[in-house]
Coordinates of C-alpha atoms and ligand atoms in Angstrom, one line a residue:
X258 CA 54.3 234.6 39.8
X259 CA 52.2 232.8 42.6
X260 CA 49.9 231.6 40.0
X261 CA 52.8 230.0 38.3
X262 CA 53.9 228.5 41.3
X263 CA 50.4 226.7 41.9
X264 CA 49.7 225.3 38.8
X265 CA 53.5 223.7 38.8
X266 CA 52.3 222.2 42.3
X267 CA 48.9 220.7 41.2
X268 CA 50.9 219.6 38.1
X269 CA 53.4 217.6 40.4
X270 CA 50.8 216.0 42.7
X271 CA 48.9 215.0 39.5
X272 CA 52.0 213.2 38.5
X273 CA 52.4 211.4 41.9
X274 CA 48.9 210.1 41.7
X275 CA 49.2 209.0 37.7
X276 CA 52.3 206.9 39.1
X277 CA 50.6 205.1 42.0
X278 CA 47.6 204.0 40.4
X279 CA 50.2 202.4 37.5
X280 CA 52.3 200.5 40.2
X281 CA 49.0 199.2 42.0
X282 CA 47.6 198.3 38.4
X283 CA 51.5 196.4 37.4
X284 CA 51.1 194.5 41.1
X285 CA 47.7 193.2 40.8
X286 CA 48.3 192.3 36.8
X287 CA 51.6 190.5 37.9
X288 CA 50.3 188.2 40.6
X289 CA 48.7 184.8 39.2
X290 CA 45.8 184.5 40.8
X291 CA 44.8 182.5 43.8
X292 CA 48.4 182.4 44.9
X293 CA 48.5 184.1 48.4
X294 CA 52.1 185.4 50.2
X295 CA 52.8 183.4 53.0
X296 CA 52.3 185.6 56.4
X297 CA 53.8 184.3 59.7
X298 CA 51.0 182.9 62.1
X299 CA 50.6 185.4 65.2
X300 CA 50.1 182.6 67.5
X301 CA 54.1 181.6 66.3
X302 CA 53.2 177.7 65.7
X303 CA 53.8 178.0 61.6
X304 CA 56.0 175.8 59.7
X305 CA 58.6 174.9 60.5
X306 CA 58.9 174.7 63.8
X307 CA 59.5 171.8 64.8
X308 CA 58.4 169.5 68.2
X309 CA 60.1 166.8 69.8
X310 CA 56.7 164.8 68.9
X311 CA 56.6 166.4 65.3
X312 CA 60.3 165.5 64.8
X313 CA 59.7 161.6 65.4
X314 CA 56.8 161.5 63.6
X315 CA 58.3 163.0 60.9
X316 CA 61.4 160.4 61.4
X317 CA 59.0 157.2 61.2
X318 CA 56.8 158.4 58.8
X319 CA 56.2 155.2 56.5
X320 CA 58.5 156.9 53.9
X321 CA 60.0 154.4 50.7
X322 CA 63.4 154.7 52.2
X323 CA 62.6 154.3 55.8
X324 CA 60.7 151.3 54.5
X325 CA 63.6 149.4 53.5
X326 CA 66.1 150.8 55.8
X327 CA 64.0 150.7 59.1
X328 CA 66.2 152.7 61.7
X329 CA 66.8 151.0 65.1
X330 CA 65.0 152.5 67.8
X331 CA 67.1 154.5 70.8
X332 CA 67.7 152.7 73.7
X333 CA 65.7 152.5 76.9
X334 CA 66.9 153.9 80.1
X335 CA 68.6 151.0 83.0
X336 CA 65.3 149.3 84.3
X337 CA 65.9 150.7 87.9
X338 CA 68.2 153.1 88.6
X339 CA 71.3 151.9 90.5
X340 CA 71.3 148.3 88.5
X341 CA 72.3 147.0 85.6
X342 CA 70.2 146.2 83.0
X343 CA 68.6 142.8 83.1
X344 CA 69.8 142.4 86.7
X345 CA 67.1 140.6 89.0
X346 CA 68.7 140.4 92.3
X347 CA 65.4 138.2 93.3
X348 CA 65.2 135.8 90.9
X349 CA 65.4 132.6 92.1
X350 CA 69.4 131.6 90.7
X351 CA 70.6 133.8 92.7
X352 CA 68.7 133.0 95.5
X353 CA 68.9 129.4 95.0
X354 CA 73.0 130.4 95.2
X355 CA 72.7 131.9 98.6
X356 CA 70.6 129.8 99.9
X357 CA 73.5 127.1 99.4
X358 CA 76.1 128.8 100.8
X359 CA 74.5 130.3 103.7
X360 CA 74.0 126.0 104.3
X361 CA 77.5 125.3 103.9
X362 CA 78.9 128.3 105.9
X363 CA 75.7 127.8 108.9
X364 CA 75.0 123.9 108.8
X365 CA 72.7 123.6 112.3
X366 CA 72.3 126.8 113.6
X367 CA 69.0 127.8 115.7
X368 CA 68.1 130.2 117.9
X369 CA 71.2 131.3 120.1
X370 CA 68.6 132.0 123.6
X371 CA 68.4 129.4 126.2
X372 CA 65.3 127.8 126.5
X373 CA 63.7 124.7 127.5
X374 CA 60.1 125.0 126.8
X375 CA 58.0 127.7 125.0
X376 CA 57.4 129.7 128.0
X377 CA 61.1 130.2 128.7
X378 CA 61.8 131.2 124.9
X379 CA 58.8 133.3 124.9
X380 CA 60.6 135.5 127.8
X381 CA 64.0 135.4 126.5
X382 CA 62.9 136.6 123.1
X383 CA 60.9 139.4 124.9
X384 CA 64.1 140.6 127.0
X385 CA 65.9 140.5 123.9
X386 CA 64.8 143.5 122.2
X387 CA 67.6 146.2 122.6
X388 CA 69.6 143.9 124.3
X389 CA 72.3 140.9 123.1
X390 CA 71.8 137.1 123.1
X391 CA 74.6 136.8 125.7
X392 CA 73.3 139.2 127.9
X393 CA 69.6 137.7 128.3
X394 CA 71.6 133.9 128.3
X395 CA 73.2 135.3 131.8
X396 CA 70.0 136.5 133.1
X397 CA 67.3 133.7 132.4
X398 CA 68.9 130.9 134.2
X399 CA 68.7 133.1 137.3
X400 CA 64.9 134.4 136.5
X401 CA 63.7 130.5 136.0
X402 CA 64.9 128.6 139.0
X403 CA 63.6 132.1 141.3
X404 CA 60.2 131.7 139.1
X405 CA 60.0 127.9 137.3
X406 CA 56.3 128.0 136.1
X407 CA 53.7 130.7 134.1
X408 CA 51.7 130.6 137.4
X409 CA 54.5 132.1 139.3
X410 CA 55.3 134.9 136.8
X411 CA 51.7 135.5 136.9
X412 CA 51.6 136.1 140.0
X413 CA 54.4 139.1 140.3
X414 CA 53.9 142.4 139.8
X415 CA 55.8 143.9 137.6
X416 CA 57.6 145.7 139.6
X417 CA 59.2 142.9 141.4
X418 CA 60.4 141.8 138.3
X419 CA 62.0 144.8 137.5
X420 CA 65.8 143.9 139.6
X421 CA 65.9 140.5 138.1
X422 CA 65.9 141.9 134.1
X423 CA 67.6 145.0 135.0
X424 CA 70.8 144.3 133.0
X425 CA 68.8 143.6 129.6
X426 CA 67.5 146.8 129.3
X427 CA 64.3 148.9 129.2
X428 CA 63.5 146.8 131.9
X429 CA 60.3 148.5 133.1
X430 CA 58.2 147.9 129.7
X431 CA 60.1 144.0 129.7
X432 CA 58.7 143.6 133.2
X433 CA 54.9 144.8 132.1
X434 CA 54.9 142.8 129.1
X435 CA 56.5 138.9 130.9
X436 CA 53.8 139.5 134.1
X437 CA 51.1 140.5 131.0
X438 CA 52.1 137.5 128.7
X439 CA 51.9 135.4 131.6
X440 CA 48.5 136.3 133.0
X441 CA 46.9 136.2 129.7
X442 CA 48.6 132.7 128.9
X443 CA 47.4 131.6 132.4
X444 CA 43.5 133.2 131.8
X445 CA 43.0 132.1 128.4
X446 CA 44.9 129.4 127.2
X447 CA 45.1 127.3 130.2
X448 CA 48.8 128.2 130.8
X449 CA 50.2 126.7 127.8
X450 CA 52.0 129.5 125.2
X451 CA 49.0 129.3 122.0
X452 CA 50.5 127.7 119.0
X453 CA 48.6 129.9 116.9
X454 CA 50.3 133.5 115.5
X455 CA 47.0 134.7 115.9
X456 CA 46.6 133.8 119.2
X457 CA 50.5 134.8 120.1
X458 CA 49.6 138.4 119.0
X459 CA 47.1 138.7 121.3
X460 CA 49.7 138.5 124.5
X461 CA 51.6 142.0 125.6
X462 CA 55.0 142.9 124.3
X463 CA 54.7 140.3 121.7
X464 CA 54.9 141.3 117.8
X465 CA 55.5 139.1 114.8
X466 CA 59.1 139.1 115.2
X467 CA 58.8 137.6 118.9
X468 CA 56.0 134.9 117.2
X469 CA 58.0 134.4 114.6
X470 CA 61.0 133.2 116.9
X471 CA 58.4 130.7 119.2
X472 CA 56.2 128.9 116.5
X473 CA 59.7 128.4 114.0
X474 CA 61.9 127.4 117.0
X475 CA 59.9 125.8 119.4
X476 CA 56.9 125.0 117.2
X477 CA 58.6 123.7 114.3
X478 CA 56.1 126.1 112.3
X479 CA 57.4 128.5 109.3
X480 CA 54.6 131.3 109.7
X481 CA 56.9 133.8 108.8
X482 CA 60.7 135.4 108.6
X483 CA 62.4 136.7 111.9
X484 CA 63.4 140.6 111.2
X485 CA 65.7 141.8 113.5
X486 CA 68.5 144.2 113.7
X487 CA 70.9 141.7 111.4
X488 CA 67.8 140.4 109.1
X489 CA 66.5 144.1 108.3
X490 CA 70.8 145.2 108.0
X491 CA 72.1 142.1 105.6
X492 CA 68.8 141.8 103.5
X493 CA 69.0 145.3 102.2
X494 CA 72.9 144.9 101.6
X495 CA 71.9 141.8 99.6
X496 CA 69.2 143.5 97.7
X497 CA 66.1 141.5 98.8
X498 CA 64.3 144.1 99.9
X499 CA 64.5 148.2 99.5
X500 CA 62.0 148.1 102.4
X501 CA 63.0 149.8 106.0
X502 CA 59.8 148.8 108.0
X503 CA 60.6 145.5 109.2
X504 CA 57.0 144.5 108.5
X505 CA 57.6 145.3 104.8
X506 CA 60.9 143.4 105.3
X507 CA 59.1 140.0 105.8
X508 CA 56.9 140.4 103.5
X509 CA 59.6 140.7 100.4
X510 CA 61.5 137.8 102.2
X511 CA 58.7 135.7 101.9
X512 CA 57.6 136.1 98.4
X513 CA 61.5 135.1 97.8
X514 CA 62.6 132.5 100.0
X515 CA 61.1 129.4 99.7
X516 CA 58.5 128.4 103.1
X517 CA 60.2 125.4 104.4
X518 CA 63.4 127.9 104.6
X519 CA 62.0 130.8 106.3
X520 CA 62.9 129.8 110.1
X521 CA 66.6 128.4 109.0
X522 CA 66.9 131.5 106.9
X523 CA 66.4 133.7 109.3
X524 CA 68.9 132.1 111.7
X525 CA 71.1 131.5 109.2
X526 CA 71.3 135.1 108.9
X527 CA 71.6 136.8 112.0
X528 CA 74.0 134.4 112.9
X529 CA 75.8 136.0 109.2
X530 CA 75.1 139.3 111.0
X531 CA 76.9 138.7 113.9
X532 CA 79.8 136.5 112.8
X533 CA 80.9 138.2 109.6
X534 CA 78.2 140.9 108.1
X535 CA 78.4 143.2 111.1
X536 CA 77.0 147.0 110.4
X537 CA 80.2 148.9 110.5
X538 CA 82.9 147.5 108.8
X539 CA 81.7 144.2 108.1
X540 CA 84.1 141.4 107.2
X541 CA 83.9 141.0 103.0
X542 CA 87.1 139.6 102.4
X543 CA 85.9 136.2 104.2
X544 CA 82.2 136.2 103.3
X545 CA 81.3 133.3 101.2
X546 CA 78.6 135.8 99.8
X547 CA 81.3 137.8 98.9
X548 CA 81.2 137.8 94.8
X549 CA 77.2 137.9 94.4
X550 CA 76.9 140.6 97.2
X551 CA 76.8 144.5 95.3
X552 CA 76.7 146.0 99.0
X553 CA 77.4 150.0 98.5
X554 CA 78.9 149.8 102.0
X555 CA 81.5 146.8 101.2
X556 CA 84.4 147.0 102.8
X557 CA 86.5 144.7 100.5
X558 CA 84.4 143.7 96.8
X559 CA 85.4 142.1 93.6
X560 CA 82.4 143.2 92.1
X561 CA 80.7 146.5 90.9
X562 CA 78.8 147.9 93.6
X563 CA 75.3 148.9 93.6
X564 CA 74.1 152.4 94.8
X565 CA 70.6 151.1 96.6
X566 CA 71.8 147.7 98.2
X567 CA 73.1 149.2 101.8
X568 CA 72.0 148.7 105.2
Ligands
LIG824 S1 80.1 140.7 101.2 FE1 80.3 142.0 103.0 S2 78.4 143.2 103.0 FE2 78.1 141.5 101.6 S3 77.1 140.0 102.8 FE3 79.2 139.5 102.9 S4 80.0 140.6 104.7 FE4 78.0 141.4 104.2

């Protein structure tokens, strides 16, 4: 009996083995040769899967039908974001254009300080800073008939200075730099204010913006563009500049406004800045700039605004 049952075992396994060897023989026979199945790569980069880079150069490839029917390429992005395409809000039309009516609306302005000779701008441009035009026009009168020459301001010390500027503010630092300015004018240039922005530079409390208001007022010499507080404001709202540091400022205003304009500019516009372009709510609705200004701070505009031109 257990004899029987071992011989119909090896008899079965026999069988098993006769049928495997037929199916490998029938697989290999079937296959043509040299044909290999495709297996997916283990790295995952097989056919198939397509790139951005792999899709457009499979879009452009030099194909009969893209041949004849060459499809338009996509669009560009806006130049600069916030502005319309194609919009230069330096070139020099549009300039030009507010150049001219800055003329019409500000015929003969100049500087609004009282002076009559360089010294006595000089002083009144220094006790300016931080303070208003009306303000330093009540003091100076005072301060020149008490003191009418460099030599006598040279001769102070500062702190008797001090009670006479008081009322124009940070009057300790203003007192410093006048005494300062007026020794160094008295030691090296023979008492005369230097005609030379170089030279100007050299004195205390003086900057470009103080230079800037002697050599194009009293000087007649356009050596640069006056940034102050309404310059640095109404430039920005008028897209001239995306600059903040006032130096920056000048330097974009003077690759765009022509030389022989930079002094009247500069007038021109603070004297925009205080009569209609003031920094909170300024006065659109009578501003001859009105329809070529994109100001995001506008308070009145018949024209798209732009989100980078603000104070
Ligand atoms: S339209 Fe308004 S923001 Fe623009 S320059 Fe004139 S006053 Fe200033």
């Amino acid at each position: 009996m257990v004899t029987n049952l071992k011989s119909r075992i090896l008899h079965l396994n026999l069988n098993l083995a006769i049928q495997g060897v037929a199916s490998s023989v029938w697989y290999h026979v079937s296959m043509v040769r040299g044909i290999v199945p495709r297996q997916p790569a283990k790295s995952g980069r097989h056919e198939g899967v397509r790139t951005r880079r792999g899709a457009k150069a499979l879009r452009d490839r030099p194909t009969r039908h893209n041949l004849e029917f060459p499809q338009p390429k996509p669009k560009k992005a806006a130049a600069k974001k916030g502005q319309p395409r194609g919009y230069n809000p330096t070139s020099p039309e549009r300039v030009g254009e507010m150049l001219t009516r800055l003329d019409k609306t500000y015929p003969d302005v100049t500087c609004a300080l009282r002076h009559h000779d360089a010294w006595e701008l000089l002083v009144a441009t220094i006790l300016s800073a931080q303070s208003t035009d009306v303000n330093v026009n009540k003091v100076t009168p005072i301060l020149f008939k008490k003191y009418p020459t460099v030599k006598d301001f040279a001769a102070l010390k500062p702190e008797a200075l001090q009670p006479d500027i008081y009322s124009t503010g940070f009057f300790r630092n203003k007192a410093k730099s006048v005494v300062g300015a007026a020794q160094k004018i008295v030691s090296d240039f023979g008492g005369k204010v230097p005609e030379k922005m170089e030279d100007l530079l050299t004195l205390p409390g003086v900057a470009r913006k103080t230079a800037n208001v002697v050599l194009g007022t009293w000087f007649k010499q356009n050596e640069g563009v006056v940034v102050d507080t309404h310059v640095h404001r109404i430039s920005r709202r008028l897209e001239l500049t995306k600059q903040n540091d006032p130096k920056k400022i000048e330097q974009d205003l003077m690759k765009v406004i022509p030389r022989e304009r930079w002094t009247l500019f500069s007038h021109q516009v603070i004297w925009h800045g205080r009569k209609l372009c003031m920094a909170r709510s300024p006065r659109c609705v009578e501003c001859p700039l009105e329809n070529i200004c994109h100001a995001a701070d506008k308070t009145w505009s018949t024209v798209e605004s732009h989100k980078g031109a603000k104070a």
